[in-house]
mmCIF file of C-alpha atoms and ligand atoms in Angstrom:
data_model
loop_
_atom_site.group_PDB
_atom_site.id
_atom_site.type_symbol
_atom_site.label_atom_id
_atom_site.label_comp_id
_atom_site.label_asym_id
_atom_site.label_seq_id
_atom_site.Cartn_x
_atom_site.Cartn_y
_atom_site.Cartn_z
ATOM 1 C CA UNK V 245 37.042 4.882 29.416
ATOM 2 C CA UNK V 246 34.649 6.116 32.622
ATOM 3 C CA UNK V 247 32.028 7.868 30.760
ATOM 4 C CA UNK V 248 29.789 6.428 28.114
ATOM 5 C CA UNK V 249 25.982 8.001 26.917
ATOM 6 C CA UNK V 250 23.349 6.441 25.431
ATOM 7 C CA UNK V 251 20.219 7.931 23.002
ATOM 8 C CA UNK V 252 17.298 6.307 21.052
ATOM 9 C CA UNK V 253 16.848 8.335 17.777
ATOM 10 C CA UNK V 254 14.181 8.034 14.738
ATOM 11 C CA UNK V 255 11.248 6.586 15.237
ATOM 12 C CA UNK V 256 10.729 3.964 18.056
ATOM 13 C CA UNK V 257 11.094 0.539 18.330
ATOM 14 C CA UNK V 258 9.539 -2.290 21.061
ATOM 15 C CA UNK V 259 13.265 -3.430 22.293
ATOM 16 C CA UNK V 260 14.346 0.214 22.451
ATOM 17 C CA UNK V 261 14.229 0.540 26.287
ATOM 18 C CA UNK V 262 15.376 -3.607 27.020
ATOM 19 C CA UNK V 263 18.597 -2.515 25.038
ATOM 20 C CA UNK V 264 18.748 0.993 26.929
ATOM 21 C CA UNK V 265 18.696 -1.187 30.085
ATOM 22 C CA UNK V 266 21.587 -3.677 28.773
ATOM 23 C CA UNK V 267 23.943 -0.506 27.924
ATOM 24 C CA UNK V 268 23.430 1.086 31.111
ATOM 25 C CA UNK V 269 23.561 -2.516 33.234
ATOM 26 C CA UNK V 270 26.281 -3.276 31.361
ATOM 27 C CA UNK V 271 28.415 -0.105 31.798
ATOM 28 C CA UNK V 272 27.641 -0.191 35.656
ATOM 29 C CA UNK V 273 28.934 -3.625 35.171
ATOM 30 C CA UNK V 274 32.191 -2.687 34.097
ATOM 31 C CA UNK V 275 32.522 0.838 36.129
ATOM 32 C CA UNK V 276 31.442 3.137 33.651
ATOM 33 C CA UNK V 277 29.269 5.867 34.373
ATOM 34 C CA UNK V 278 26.469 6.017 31.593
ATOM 35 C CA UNK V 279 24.418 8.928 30.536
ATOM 36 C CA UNK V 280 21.075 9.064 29.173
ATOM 37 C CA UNK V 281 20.455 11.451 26.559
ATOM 38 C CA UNK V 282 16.694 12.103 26.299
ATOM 39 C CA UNK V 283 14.805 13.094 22.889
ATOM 40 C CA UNK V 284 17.959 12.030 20.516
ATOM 41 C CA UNK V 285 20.079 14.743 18.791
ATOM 42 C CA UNK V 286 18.285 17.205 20.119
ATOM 43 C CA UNK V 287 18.892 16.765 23.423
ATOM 44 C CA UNK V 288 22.483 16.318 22.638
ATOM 45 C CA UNK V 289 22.415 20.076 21.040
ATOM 46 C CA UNK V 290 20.081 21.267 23.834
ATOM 47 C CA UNK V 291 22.152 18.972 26.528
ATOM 48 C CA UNK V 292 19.301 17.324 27.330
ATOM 49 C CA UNK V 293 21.603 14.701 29.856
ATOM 50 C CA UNK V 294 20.527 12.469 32.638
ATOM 51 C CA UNK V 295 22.381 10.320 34.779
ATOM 52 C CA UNK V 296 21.301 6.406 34.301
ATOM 53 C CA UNK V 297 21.773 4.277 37.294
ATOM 54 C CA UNK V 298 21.258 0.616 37.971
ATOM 55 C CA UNK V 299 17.558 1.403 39.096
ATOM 56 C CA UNK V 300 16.691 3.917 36.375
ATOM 57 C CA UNK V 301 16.255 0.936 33.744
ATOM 58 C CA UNK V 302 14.169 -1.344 36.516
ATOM 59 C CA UNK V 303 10.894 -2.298 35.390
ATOM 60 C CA UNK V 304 11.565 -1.242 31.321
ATOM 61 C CA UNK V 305 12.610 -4.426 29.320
ATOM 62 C CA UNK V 306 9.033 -5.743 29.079
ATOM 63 C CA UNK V 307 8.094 -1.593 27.757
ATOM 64 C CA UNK V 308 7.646 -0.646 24.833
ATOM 65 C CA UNK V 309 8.208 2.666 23.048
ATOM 66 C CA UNK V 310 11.772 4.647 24.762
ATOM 67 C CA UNK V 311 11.930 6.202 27.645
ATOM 68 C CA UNK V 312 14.812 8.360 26.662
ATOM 69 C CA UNK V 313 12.128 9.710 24.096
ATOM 70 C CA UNK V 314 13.226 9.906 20.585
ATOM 71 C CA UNK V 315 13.103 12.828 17.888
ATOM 72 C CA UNK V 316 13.993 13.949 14.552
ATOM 73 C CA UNK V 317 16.163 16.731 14.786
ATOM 74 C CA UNK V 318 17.013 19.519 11.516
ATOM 75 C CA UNK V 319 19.521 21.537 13.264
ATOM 76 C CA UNK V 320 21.551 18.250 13.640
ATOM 77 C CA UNK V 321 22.204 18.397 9.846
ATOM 78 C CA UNK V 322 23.968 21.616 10.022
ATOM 79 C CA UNK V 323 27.438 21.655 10.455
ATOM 80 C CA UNK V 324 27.178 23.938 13.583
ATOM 81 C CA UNK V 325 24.363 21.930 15.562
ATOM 82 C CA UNK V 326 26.639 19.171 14.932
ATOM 83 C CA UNK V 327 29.625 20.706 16.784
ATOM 84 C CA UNK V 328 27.575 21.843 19.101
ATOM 85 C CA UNK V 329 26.704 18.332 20.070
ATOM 86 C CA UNK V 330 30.032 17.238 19.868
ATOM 87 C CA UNK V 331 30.970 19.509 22.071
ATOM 88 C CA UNK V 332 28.689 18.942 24.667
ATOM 89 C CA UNK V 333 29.402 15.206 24.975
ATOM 90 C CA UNK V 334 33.131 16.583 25.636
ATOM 91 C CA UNK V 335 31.786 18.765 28.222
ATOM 92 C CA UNK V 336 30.015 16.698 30.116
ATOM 93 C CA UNK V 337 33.574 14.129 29.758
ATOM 94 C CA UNK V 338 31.788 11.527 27.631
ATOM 95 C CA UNK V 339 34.180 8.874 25.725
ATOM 96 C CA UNK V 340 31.907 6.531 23.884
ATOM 97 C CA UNK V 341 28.100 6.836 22.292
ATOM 98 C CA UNK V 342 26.002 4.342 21.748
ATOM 99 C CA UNK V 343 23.018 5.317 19.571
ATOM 100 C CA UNK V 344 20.086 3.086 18.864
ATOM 101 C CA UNK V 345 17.796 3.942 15.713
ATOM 102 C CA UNK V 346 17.351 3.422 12.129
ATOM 103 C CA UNK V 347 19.793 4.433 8.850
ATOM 104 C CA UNK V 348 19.193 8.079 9.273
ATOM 105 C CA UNK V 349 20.300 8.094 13.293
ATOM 106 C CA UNK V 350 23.647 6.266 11.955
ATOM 107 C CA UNK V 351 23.839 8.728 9.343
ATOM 108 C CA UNK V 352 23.858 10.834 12.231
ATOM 109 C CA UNK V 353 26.198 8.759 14.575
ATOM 110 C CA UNK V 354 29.500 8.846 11.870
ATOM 111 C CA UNK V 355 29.082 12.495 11.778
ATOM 112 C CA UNK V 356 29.881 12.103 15.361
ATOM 113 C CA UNK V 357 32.467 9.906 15.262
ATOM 114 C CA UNK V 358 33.972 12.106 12.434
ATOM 115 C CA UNK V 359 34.266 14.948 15.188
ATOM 116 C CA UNK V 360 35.529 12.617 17.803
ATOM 117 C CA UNK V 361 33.445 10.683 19.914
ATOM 118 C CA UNK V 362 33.755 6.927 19.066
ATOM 119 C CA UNK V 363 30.240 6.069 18.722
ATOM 120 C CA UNK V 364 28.707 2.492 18.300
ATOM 121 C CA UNK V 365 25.196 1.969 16.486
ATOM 122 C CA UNK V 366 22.532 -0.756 17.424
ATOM 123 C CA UNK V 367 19.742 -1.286 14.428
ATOM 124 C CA UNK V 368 16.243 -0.288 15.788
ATOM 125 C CA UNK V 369 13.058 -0.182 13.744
ATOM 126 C CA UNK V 370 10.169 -1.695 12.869
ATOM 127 C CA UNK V 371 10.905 -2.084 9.359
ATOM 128 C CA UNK V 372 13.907 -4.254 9.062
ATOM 129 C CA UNK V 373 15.117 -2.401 6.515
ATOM 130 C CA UNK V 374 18.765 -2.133 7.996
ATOM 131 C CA UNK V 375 21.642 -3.915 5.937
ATOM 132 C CA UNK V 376 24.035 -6.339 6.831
ATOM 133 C CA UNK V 377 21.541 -7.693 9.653
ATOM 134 C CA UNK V 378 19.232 -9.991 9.714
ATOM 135 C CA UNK V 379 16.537 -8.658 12.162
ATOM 136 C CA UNK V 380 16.599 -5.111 14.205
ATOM 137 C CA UNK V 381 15.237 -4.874 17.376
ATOM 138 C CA UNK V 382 11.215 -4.261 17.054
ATOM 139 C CA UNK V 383 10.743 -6.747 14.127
ATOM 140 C CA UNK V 384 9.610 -9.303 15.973
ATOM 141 C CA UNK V 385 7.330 -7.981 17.785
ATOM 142 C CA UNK V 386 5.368 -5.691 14.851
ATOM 143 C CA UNK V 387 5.294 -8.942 12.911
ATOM 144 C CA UNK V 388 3.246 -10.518 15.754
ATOM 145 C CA UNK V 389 1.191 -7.696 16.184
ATOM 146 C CA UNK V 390 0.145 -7.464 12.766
ATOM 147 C CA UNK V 391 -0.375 -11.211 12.400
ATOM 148 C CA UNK V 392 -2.502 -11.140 16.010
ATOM 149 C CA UNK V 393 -4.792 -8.323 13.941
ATOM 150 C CA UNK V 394 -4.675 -10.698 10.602
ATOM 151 C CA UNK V 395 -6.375 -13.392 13.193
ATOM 152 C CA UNK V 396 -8.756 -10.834 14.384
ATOM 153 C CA UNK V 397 -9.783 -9.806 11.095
ATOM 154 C CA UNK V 398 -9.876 -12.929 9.594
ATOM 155 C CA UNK V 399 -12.773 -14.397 11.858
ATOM 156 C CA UNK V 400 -14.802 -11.647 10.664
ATOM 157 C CA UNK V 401 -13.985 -12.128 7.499
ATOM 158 C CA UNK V 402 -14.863 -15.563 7.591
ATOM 159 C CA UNK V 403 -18.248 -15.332 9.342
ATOM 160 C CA UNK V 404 -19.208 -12.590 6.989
ATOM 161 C CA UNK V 405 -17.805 -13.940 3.323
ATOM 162 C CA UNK V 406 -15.877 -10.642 2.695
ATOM 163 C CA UNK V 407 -12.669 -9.732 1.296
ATOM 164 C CA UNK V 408 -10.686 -7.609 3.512
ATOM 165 C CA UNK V 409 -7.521 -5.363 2.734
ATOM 166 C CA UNK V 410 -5.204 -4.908 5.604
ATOM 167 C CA UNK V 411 -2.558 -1.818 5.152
ATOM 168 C CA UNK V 412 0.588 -2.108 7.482
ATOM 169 C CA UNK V 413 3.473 -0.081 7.837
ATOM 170 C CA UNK V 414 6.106 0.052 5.527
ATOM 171 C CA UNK V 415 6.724 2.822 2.932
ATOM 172 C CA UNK V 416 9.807 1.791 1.223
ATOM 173 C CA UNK V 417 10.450 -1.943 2.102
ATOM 174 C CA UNK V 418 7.559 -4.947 2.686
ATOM 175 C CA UNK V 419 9.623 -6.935 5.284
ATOM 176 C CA UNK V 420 6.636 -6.642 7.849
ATOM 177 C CA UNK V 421 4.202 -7.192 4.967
ATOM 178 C CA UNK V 422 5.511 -10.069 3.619
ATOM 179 C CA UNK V 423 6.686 -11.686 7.105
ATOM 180 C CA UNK V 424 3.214 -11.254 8.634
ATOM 181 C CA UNK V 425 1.191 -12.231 5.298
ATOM 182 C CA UNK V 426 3.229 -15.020 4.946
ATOM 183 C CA UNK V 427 2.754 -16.503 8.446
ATOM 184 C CA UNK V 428 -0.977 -15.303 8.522
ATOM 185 C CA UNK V 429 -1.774 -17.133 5.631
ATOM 186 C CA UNK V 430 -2.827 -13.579 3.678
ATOM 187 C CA UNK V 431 -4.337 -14.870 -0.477
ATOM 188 C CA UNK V 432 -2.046 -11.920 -1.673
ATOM 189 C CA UNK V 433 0.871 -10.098 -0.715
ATOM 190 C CA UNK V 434 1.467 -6.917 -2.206
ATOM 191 C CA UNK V 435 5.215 -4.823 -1.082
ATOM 192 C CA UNK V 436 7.067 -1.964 -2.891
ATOM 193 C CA UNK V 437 9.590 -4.262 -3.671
ATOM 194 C CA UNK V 438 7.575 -6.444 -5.816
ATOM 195 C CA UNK V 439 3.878 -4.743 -6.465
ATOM 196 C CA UNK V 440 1.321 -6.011 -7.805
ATOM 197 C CA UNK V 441 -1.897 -5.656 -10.437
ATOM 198 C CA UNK V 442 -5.106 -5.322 -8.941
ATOM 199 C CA UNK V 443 -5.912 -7.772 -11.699
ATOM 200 C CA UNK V 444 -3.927 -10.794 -10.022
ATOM 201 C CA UNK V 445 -4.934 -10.023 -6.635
ATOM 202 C CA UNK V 446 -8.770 -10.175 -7.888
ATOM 203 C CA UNK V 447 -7.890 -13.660 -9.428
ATOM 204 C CA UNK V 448 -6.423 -15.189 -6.820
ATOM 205 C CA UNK V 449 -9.768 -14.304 -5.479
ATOM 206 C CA UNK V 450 -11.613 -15.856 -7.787
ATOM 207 C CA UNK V 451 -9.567 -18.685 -7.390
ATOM 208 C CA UNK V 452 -9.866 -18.777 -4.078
ATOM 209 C CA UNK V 453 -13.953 -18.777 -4.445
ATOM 210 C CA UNK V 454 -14.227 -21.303 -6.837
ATOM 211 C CA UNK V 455 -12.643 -23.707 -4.865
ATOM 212 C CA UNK V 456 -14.933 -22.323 -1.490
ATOM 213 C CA UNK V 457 -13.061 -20.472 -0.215
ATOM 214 C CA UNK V 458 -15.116 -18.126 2.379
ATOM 215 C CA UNK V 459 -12.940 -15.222 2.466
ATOM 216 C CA UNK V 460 -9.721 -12.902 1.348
ATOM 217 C CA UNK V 461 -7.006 -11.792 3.029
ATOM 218 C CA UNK V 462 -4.996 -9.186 1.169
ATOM 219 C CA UNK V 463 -1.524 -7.479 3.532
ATOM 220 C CA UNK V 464 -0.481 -4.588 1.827
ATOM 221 C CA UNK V 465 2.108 -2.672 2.748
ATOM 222 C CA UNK V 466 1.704 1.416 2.731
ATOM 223 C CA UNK V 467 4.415 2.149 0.578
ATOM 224 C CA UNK V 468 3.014 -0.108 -2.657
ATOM 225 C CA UNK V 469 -0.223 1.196 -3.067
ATOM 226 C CA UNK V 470 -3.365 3.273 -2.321
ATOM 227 C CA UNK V 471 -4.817 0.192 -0.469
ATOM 228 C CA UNK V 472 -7.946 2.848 -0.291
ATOM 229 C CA UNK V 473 -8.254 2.366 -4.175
ATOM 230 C CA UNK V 474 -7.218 -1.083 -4.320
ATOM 231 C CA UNK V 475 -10.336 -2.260 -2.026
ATOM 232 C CA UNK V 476 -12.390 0.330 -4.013
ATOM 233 C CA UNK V 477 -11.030 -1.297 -7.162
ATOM 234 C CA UNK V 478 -11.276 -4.952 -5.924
ATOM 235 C CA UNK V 479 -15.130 -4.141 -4.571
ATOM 236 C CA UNK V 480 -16.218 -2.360 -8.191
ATOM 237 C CA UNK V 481 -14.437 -5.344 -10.010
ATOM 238 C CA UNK V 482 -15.803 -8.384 -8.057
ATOM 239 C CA UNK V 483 -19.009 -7.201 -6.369
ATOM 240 C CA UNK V 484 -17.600 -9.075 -2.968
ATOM 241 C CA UNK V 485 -17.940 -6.762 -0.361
ATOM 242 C CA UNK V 486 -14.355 -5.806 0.570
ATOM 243 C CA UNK V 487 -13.702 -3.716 3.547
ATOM 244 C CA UNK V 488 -10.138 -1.695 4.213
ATOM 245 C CA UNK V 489 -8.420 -1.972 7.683
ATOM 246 C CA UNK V 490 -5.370 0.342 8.336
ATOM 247 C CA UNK V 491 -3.741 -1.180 11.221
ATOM 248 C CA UNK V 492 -1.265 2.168 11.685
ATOM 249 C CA UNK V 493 -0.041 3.194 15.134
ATOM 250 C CA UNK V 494 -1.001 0.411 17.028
ATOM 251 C CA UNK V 495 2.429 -1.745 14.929
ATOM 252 C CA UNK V 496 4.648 1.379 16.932
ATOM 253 C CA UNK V 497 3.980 0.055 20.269
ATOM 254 C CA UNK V 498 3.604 -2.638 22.817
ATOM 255 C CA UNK V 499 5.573 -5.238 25.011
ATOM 256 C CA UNK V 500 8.444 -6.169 22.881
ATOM 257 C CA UNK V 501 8.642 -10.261 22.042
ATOM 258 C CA UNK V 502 11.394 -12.523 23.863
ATOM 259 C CA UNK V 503 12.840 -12.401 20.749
ATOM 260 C CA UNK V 504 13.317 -8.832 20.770
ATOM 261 C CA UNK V 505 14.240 -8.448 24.348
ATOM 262 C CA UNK V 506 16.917 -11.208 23.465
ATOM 263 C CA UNK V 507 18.299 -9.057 20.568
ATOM 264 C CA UNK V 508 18.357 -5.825 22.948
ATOM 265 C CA UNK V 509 19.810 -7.169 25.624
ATOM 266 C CA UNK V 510 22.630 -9.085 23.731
ATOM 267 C CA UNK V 511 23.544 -6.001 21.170
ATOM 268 C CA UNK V 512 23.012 -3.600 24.232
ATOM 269 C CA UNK V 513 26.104 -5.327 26.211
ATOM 270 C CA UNK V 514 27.739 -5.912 22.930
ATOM 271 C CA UNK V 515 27.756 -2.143 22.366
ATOM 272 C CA UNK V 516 29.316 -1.132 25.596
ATOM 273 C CA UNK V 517 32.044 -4.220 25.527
ATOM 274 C CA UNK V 518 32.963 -2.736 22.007
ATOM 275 C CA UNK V 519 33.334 0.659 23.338
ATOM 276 C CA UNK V 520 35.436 -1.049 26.217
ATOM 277 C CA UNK V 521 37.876 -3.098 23.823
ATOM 278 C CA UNK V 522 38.876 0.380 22.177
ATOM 279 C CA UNK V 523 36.246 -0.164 19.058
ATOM 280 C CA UNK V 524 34.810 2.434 17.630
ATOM 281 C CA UNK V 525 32.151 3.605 14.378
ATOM 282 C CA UNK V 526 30.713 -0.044 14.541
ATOM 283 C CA UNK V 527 27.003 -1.493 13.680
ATOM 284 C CA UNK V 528 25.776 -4.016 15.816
ATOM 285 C CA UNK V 529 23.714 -7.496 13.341
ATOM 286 C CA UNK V 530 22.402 -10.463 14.041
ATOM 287 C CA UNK V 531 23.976 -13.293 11.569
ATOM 288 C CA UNK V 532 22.310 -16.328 12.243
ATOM 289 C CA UNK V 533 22.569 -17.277 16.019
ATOM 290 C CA UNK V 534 25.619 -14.855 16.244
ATOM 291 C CA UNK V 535 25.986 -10.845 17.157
ATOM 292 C CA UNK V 536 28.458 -9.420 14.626
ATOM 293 C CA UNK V 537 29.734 -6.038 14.305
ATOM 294 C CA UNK V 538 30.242 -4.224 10.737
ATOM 295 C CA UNK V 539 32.244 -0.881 9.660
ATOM 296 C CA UNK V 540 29.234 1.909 10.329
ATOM 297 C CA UNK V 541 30.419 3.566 7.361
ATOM 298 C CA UNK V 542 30.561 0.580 5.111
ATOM 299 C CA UNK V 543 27.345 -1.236 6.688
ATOM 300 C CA UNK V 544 25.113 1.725 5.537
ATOM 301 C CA UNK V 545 25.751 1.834 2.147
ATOM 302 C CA UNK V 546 25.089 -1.373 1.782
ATOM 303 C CA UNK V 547 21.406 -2.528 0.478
ATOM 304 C CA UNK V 548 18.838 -5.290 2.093
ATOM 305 C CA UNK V 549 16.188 -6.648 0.217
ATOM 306 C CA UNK V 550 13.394 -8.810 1.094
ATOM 307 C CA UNK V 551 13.007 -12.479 0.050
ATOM 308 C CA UNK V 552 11.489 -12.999 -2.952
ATOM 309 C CA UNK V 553 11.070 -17.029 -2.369
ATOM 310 C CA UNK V 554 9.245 -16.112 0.293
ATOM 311 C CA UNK V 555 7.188 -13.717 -1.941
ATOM 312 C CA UNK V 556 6.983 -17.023 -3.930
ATOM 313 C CA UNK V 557 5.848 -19.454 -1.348
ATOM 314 C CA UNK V 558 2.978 -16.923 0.030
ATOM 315 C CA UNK V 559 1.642 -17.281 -3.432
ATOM 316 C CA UNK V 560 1.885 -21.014 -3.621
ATOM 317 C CA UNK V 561 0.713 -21.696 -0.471
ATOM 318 C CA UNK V 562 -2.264 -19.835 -0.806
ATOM 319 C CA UNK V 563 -4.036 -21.458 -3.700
HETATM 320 P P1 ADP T 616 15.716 6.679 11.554
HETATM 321 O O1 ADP T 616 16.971 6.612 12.371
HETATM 322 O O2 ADP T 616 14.574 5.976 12.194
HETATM 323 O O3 ADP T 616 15.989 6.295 10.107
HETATM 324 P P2 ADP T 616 15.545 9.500 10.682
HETATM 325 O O4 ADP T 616 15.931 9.187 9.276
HETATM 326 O O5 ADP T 616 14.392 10.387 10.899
HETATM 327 O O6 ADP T 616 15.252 8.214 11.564
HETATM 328 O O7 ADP T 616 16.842 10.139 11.390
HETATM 329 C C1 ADP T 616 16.810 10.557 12.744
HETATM 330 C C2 ADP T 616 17.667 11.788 12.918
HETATM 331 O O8 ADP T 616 19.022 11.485 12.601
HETATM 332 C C3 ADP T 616 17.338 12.987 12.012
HETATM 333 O O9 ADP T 616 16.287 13.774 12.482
HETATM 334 C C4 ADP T 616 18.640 13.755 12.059
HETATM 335 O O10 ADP T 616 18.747 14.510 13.229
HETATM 336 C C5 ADP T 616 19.678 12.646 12.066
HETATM 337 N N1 ADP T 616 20.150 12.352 10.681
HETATM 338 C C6 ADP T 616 19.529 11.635 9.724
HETATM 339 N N2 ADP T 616 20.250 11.601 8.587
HETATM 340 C C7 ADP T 616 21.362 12.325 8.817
HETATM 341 C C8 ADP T 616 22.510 12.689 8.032
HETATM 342 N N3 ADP T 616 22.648 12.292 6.775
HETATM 343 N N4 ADP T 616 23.468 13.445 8.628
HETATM 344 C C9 ADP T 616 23.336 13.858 9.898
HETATM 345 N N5 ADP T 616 22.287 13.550 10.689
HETATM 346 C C10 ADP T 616 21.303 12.811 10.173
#
């Protein structure tokens, strides 16, 4: 193998560039030339190619965001943009992919193999929501960010006796809902996976007052309610003033955690060494203090689910 690419895909991650910069580090390392393809599968359709050297990842594992930019691409899920893509890696004499994004990108990356090019995935997104591993790369570091805006909010809560709703990201899983809430201390946790009545949120409220409580946290995540109607609903219901705080697009960015950079870095060589040792259609996980690797195909049709003891002890814990 002398040839190897490299493309971020899906929505971003913080990590995304510290593992771009262990692929292409890596592949130097061993005498590979690496690739960058910019904007995902649509720059592999529109050949959108640049050559990564040893300098071109300097000064990018503390960034966050990509800067191979990322994209959703529709013509990639034609049969023709596919081939198309396919057969511009062959062009350009490219052996091995590795592509770093969420389920849909390796949805994308087996298609790939399928026509050829041994490809290699490494799980990036915010959401978590990737079997077979235990964190992706960009976890960490939304957790923190939401639980640094829980901190924020909470003082103001407390100084003013108000309940406040925080929405955070997550539409179809409450990993960064529960995780944050959890360590922030949140009264009530509410996640797709396990939603709950407006009712028991407003008595653990109550609860919560009764016993002097001087304020209410309440972490929803976006995908298990109108948190605009539950703060209407909780307000109208209680007469506590509640306020709503949408955190949104500030969870995207920012300077990825150590723990983050960690998990780049060490799936990011992982990837390339894979590629190197003949491997191919793999998914890189963390499983316990130990990169795996998984069957691509088999990994994503497996399901993940969030812990519902920890559901559990958020509930306990806040009485
Ligand atoms: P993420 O990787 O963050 O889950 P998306 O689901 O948006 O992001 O997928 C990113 C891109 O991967 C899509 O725009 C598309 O180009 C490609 N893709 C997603 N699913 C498939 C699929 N089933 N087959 C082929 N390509 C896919």
């Amino acid at each position: 193998m002398k040839k190897i690419a490299v493309l971020t895909s899906g929505g971003d991650a913080p990590g995304m560039n510290a593992a771009i910069r262990a692929v292409v580090r890596t592949g130097i390392y061993y005498d590979l030339k690496v690739v960058g393809v910019r904007r995902g599968y649509a720059g592999l359709i529109e050949q959108d190619f640049i050559p990564l050297k040893l300098g071109s990842v300097a000064d990018i594992i503390q960034r966050g965001g990509t800067i191979l930019l990322t994209a959703r691409c529709d013509e990639f899920f034609t049969e023709e943009g596919r081939q198309k893509a396919v057969a511009n890696l062959q062009q350009e004499g490219i052996e091995g992919l590795v592509v770093l994004g969420g389920d849909g990108s390796f949805r994308g990356a087996l298609e790939i193999d399928k026509l050829g090019i041994p490809v290699i995935g490494i799980p990036c997104t915010i959401d978590n929501d990737i079997p077979c591993t235990s964190a992706t790369i960009g976890f960490d570091t939304v957790v923190n960010t939401v639980l640094d805006a829980i901190n924020k909010i909470r003082d103001t809560a407390t100084s003013h006796e108000r309940v406040f709703v925080i929405e955070v990201m997550g539409r179809r899983s409450g990993f960064i809902a529960l995780k944050a809430g959890l360590a922030g201390g949140a009264e009530s946790i509410m996640i797709p996976e396990a939603p709950l009545k407006v009712d028991d949120i407003i008595k653990n409220i109550q609860r919560g007052l009764k016993r002097g409580k001087k304020h209410s946290i309440i972490v929803i995540a976006e995908g298990a309610a109108d948190a605009c109607e539950v703060t209407k609903e909780i307000e109208t219901k209680t007469g506590l003033e509640t306020r709503l705080s949408i955190l949104g697009y500030i969870q995207r960015g920012g300077t990825p955690t150590a723990q983050d950079r960690m998990l780049a870095s060490r799936m990011g060589s992982e990837a390339v060494q894979l590629l190197l040792r003949g491997q191919r259609k793999k998914m890189l996980a963390l499983d316990g203090d130990k990169i795996r690797n998984f069957d691509l195909d088999w990994a994503v049709n497996q399901s993940k689910t969030v812990s519902l003891e920890d559901l559990q002890l958020a509930d306990m814990l806040s009485i």
